[in-house]
XYZ file of C-alpha atoms in Angstrom:
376
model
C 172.009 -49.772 -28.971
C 169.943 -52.932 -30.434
C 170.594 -56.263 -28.647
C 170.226 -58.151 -31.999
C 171.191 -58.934 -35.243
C 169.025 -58.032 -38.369
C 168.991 -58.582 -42.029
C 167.699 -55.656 -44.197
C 168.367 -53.955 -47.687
C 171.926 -52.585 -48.085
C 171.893 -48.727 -49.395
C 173.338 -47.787 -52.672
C 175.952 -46.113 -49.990
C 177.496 -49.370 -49.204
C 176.748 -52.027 -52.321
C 174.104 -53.948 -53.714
C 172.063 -56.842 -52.010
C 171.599 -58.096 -48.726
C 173.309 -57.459 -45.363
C 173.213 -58.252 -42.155
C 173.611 -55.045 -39.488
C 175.152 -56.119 -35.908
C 175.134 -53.756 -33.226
C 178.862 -53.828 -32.181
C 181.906 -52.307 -30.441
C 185.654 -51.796 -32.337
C 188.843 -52.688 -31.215
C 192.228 -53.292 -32.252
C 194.650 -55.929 -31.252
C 198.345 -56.176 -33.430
C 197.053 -53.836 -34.955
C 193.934 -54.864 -36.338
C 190.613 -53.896 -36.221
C 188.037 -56.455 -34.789
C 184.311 -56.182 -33.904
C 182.306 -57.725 -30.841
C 178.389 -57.901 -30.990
C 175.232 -60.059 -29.693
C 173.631 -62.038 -31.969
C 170.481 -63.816 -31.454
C 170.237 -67.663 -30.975
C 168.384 -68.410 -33.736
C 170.799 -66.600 -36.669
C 173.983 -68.497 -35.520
C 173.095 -71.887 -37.591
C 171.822 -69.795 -40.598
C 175.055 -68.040 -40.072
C 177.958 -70.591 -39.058
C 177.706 -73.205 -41.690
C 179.577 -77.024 -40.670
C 180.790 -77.585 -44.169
C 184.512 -78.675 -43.600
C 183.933 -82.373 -42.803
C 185.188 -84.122 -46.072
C 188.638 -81.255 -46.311
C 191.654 -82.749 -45.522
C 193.117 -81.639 -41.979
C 195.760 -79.347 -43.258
C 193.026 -77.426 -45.834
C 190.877 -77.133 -42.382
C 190.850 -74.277 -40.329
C 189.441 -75.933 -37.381
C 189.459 -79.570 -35.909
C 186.722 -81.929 -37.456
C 183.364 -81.540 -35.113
C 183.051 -83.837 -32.443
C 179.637 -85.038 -32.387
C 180.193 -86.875 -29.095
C 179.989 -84.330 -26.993
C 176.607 -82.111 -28.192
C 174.116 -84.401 -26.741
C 175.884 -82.921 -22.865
C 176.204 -79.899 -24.544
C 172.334 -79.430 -25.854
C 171.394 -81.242 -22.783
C 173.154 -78.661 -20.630
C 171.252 -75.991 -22.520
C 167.664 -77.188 -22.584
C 167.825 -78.276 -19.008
C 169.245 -74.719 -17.538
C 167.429 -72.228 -19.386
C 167.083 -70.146 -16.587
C 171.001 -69.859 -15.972
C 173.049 -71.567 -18.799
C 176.565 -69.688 -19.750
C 178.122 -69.698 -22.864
C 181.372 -67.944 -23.492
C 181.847 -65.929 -26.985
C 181.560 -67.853 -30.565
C 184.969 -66.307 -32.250
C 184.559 -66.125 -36.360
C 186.581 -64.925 -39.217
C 184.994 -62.880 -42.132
C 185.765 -63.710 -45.511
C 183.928 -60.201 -47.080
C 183.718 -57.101 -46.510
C 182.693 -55.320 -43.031
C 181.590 -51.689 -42.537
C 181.411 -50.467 -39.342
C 179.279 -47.273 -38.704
C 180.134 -45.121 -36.073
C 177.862 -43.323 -33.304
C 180.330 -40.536 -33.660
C 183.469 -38.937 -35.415
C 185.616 -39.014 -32.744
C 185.688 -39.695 -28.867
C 184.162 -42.865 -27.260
C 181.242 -43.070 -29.731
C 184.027 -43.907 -32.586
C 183.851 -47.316 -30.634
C 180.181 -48.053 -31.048
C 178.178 -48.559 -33.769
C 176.842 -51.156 -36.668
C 178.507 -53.148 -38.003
C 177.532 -54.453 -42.207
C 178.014 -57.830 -43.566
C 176.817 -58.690 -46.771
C 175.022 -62.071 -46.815
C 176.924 -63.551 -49.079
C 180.432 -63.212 -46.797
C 181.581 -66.882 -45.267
C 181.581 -67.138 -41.678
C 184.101 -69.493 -40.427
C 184.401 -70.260 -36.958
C 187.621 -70.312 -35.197
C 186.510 -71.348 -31.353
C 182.921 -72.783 -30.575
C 182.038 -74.886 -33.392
C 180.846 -77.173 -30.431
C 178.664 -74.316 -29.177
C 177.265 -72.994 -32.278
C 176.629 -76.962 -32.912
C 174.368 -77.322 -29.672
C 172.477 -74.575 -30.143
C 170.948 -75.249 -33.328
C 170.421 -78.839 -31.511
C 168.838 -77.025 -28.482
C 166.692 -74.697 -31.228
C 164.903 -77.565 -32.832
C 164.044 -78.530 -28.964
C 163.159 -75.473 -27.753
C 162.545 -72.677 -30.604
C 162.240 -70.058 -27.843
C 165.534 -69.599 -26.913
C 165.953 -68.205 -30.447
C 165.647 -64.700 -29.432
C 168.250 -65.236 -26.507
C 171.815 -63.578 -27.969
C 175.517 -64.876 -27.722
C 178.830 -62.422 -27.792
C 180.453 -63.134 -31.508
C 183.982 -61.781 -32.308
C 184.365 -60.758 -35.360
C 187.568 -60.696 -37.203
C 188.743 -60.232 -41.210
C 189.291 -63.148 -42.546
C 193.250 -63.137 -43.550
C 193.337 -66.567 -45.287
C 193.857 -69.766 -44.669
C 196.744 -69.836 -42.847
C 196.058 -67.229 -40.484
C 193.180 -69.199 -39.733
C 194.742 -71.928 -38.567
C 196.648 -69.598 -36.310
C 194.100 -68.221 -34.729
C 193.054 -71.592 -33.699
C 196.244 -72.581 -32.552
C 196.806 -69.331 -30.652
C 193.212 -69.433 -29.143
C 193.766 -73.116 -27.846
C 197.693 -72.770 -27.149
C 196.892 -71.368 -23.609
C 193.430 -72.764 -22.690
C 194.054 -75.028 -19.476
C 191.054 -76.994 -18.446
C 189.946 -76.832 -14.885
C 191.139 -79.489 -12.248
C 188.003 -81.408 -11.539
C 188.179 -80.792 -7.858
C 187.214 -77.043 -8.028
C 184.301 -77.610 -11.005
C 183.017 -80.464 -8.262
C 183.784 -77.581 -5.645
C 181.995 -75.033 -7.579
C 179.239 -77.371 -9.415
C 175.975 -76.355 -7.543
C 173.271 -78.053 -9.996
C 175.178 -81.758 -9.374
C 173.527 -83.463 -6.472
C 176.421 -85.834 -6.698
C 178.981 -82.813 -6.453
C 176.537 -81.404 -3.703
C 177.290 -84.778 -1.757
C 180.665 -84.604 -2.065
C 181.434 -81.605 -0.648
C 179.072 -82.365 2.601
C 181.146 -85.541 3.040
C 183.909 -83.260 3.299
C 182.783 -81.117 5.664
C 180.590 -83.597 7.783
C 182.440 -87.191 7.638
C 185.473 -87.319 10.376
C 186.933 -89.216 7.741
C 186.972 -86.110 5.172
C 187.145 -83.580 6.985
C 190.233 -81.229 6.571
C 191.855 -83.765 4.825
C 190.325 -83.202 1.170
C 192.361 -81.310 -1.508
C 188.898 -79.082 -2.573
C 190.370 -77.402 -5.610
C 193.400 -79.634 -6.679
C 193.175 -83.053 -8.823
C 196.665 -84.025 -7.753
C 198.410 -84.346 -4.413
C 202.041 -82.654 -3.920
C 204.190 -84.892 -2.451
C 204.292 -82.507 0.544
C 200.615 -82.032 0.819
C 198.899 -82.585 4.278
C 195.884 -83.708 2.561
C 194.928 -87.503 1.728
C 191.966 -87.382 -0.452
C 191.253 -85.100 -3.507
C 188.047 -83.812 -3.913
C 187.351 -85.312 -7.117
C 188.303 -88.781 -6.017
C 185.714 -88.708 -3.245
C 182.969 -87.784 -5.755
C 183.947 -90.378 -8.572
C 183.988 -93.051 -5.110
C 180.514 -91.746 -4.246
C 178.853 -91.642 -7.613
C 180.274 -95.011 -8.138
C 178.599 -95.976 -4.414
C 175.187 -94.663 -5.307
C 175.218 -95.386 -8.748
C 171.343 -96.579 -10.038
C 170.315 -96.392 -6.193
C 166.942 -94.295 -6.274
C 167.640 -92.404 -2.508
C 166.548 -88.689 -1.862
C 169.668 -86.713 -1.375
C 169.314 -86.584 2.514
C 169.260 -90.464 2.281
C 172.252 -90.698 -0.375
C 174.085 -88.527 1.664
C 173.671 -90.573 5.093
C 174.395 -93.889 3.519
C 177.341 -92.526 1.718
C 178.800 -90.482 4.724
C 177.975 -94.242 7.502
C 179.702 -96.466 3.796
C 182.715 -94.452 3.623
C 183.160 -94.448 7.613
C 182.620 -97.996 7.996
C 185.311 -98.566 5.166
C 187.462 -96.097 7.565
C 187.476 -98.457 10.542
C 188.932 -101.135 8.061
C 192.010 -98.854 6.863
C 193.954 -97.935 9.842
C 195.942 -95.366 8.320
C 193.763 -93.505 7.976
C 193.049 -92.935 11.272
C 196.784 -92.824 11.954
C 197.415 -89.830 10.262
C 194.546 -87.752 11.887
C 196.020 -88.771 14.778
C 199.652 -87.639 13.338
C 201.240 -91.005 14.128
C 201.825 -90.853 10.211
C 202.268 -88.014 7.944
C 199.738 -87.677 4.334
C 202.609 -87.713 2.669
C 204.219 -91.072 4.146
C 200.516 -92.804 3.939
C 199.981 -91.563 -0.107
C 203.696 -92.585 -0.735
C 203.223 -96.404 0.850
C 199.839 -97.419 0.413
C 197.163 -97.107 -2.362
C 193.757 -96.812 -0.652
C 193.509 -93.056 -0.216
C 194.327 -92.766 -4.126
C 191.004 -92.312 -6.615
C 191.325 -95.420 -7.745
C 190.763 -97.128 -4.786
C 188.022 -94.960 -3.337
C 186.325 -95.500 -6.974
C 186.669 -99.272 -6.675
C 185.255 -99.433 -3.193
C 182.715 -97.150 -3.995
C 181.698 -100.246 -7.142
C 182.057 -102.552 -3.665
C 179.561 -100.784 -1.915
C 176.949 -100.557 -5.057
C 177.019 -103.938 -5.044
C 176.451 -104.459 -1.633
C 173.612 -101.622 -1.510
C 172.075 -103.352 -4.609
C 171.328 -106.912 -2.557
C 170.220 -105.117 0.540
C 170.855 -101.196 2.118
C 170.818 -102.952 6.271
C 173.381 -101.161 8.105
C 174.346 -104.392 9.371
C 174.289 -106.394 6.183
C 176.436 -104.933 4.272
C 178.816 -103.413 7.050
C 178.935 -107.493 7.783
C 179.988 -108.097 3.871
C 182.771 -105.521 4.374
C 184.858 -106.919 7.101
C 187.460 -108.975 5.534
C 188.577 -105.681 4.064
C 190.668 -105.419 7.585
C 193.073 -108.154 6.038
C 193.785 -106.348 2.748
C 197.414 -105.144 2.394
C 197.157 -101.927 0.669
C 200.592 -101.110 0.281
C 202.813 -100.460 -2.541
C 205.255 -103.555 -1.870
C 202.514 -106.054 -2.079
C 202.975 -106.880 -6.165
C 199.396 -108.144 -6.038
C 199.192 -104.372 -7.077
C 201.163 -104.443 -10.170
C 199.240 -104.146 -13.047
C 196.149 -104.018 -11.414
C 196.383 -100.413 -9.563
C 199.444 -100.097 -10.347
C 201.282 -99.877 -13.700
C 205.251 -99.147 -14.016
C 205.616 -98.457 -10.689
C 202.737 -95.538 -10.934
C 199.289 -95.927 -10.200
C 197.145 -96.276 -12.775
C 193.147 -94.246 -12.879
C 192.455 -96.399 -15.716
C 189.046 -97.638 -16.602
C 190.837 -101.330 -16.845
C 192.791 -100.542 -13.901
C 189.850 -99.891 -11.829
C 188.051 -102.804 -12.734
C 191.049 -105.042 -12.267
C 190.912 -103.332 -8.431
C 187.430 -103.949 -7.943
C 188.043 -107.940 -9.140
C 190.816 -107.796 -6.464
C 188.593 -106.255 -3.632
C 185.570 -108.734 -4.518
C 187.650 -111.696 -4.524
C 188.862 -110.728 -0.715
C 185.314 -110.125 -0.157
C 184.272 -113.787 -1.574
C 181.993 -111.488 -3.839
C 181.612 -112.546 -8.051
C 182.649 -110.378 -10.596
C 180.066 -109.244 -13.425
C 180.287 -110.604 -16.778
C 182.276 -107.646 -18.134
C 184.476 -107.936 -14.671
C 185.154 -111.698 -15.765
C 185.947 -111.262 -18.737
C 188.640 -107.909 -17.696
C 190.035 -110.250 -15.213
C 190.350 -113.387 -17.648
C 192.296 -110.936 -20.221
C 194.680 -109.867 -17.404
C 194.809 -113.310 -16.165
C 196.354 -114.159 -20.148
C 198.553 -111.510 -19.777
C 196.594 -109.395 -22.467
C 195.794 -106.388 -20.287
């Protein structure tokens, strides 16, 4: 079978003009017929055409491209070349399609070509996102061109249907808790460091939720997995360290900051339960490890001595982490829930550096000032 996509004369057999052939396999699903094939890199803008910006939302048939997100996207792309995934482009046909059998009848019914005329509209009903970063990643790097992605083809039944295969495709889709794409991440250094901590610190160890973002109230754990790597990107942030040396200044930070929290300590000797220690206090929550991980920067940043910064750190044995102290209240805590806020954690941080007799950036001063006027 050919592993791409060409354009060539269409036969008298089929009409007059253009088409494009697609190696491809039929299937059915409710009862209609739909096509899957590989089509090179380089044919999927020429293909998929972004034209739907300036139609209303309701005379769309898919959301309005968000160009936020293709510089990660491209980026992801051009920098694994080697071992980048993409998932299938879905599309709807608005012409005809002829599909050409290997054979009459059996298993070869399944294969074939499959015959688009050029001048069918391709809409796309999932990956607009996709299809948009690799015509970025193209114009970067033209040799990925020949490189294919799956496309499912189906008719295109109008409008309306359409929008409801968009709806039904994104209906079920469930993105992953961070914890397990940290767990599973191996290209991250920072998700590499995170999961050593877990394994190596006496402070992590067995007590990290690896594949959860959210603690039951019954879990035995105290720390999620994605907490402790938004605390340690936020600790090593702008810090040029090889990863052995980001990994043993992180692993002696988050241990000295261990001495200073008691129960901690307490519950890996079972003298409290997870559960109680999560329910009463804040400091094993992500925004606390995130805002003592901004501590810590800070404190690397003027000097990386052991016993400069571990010096810096010890009034944070007289902070009163828990729940009942209102100093909490709209700073970590909002409506009696805690709060992983952007604001929230910057209104921690403020908290922590004032214990610390530590000053607050510009953009902390001027967070703090707003909350201080009761806008926050």
């Amino acid at each position: 079978m050919q592993t791409q996509a060409a354009a060539k004369i269409v036969s008298p057999r089929t009409s007059a003009g253009f088409e494009y052939t697609f190696p491809a396999i039929r299937g059915i699903q409710a009862g209609r017929e739909f096509y899957v094939s590989m089509c090179p890199l380089r044919l999927i803008p020429r293909i998929f055409h972004l034209d739907e910006d300036e139609l209303t939302p309701e005379m769309r048939a898919q959301r309005v491209l968000n160009k936020g997100r293709l510089p990660a996207l491209t980026k992801y792309i051009l920098d694994n070349p080697d071992d980048y995934v993409f998932s299938a482009l879905t599309a709807s046909v608005d012409g005809d399609m002829d599909f050409e059998g290997h054979a009459t009848e059996g298993p070869g019914m399944r294969t074939g070509q499959l015959h688009i005329p050029m001048d069918a509209r391709f809409l796309i009903n999932d990956g607009q996102h996709r299809r948009a970063a690799i015509e970025q990643a193209l114009k970067e790097n033209p040799d990925l061109g020949d490189e294919t992605i799956a496309v499912v083809f189906f008719h295109d039944a109008g409008l309306a249907r359409s929008q409801q295969m968009f709806a039904d495709l994104n209906r079920h889709a469930v993105r992953p808790a961070r914890s397990i794409g940290v767990l599973y991440d191996h290209r991250d250094e920072e998700a590499k460091l995170a999961r050593l901590l877990s394994l190596r610190s006496h402070v992590f160890k067995g007590y990290v939720e690896m594949e959860k973002s959210n603690l039951s109230a019954r879990s035995r754990k105290m720390f999620t997995l994605s907490a402790l790597y938004y605390g340690s990107q936020a600790l090593l942030q702008g810090l040029d360290l090889k990863p052995d040396e980001a990994t043993t200044l992180a692993q002696a930070y988050w241990e000295t900051i261990d001495a200073a929290i008691p129960e901690w300590e307490m519950v890996r000797t079972r003298e409290l339960s997870a559960s109680e220690m999560r329910r009463d206090y804040i400091h094993s929550h992500g925004i606390a490890l995130h805002a003592l991980g901004r501590i810590g920067n800070s404190l690397f940043r003027e000097s990386t001595s052991a016993a400069k910064w571990k010096k810096r750190l010890d009034p944070l044995k007289t902070v009163d982490w828990a729940r009942s102290n209102g100093d909490w209240e709209g700073r970590a805590i909002v409506g009696g829930r805690v709060s992983k806020s952007h604001q929230n954690v910057t209104l921690t941080v403020n908290y922590l550096r004032h214990h610390l007799g530590l000053s607050l950036s510009p953009e902390e001063q001027r967070v703090e000032d707003a909350y201080l006027r009761g806008d926050a």
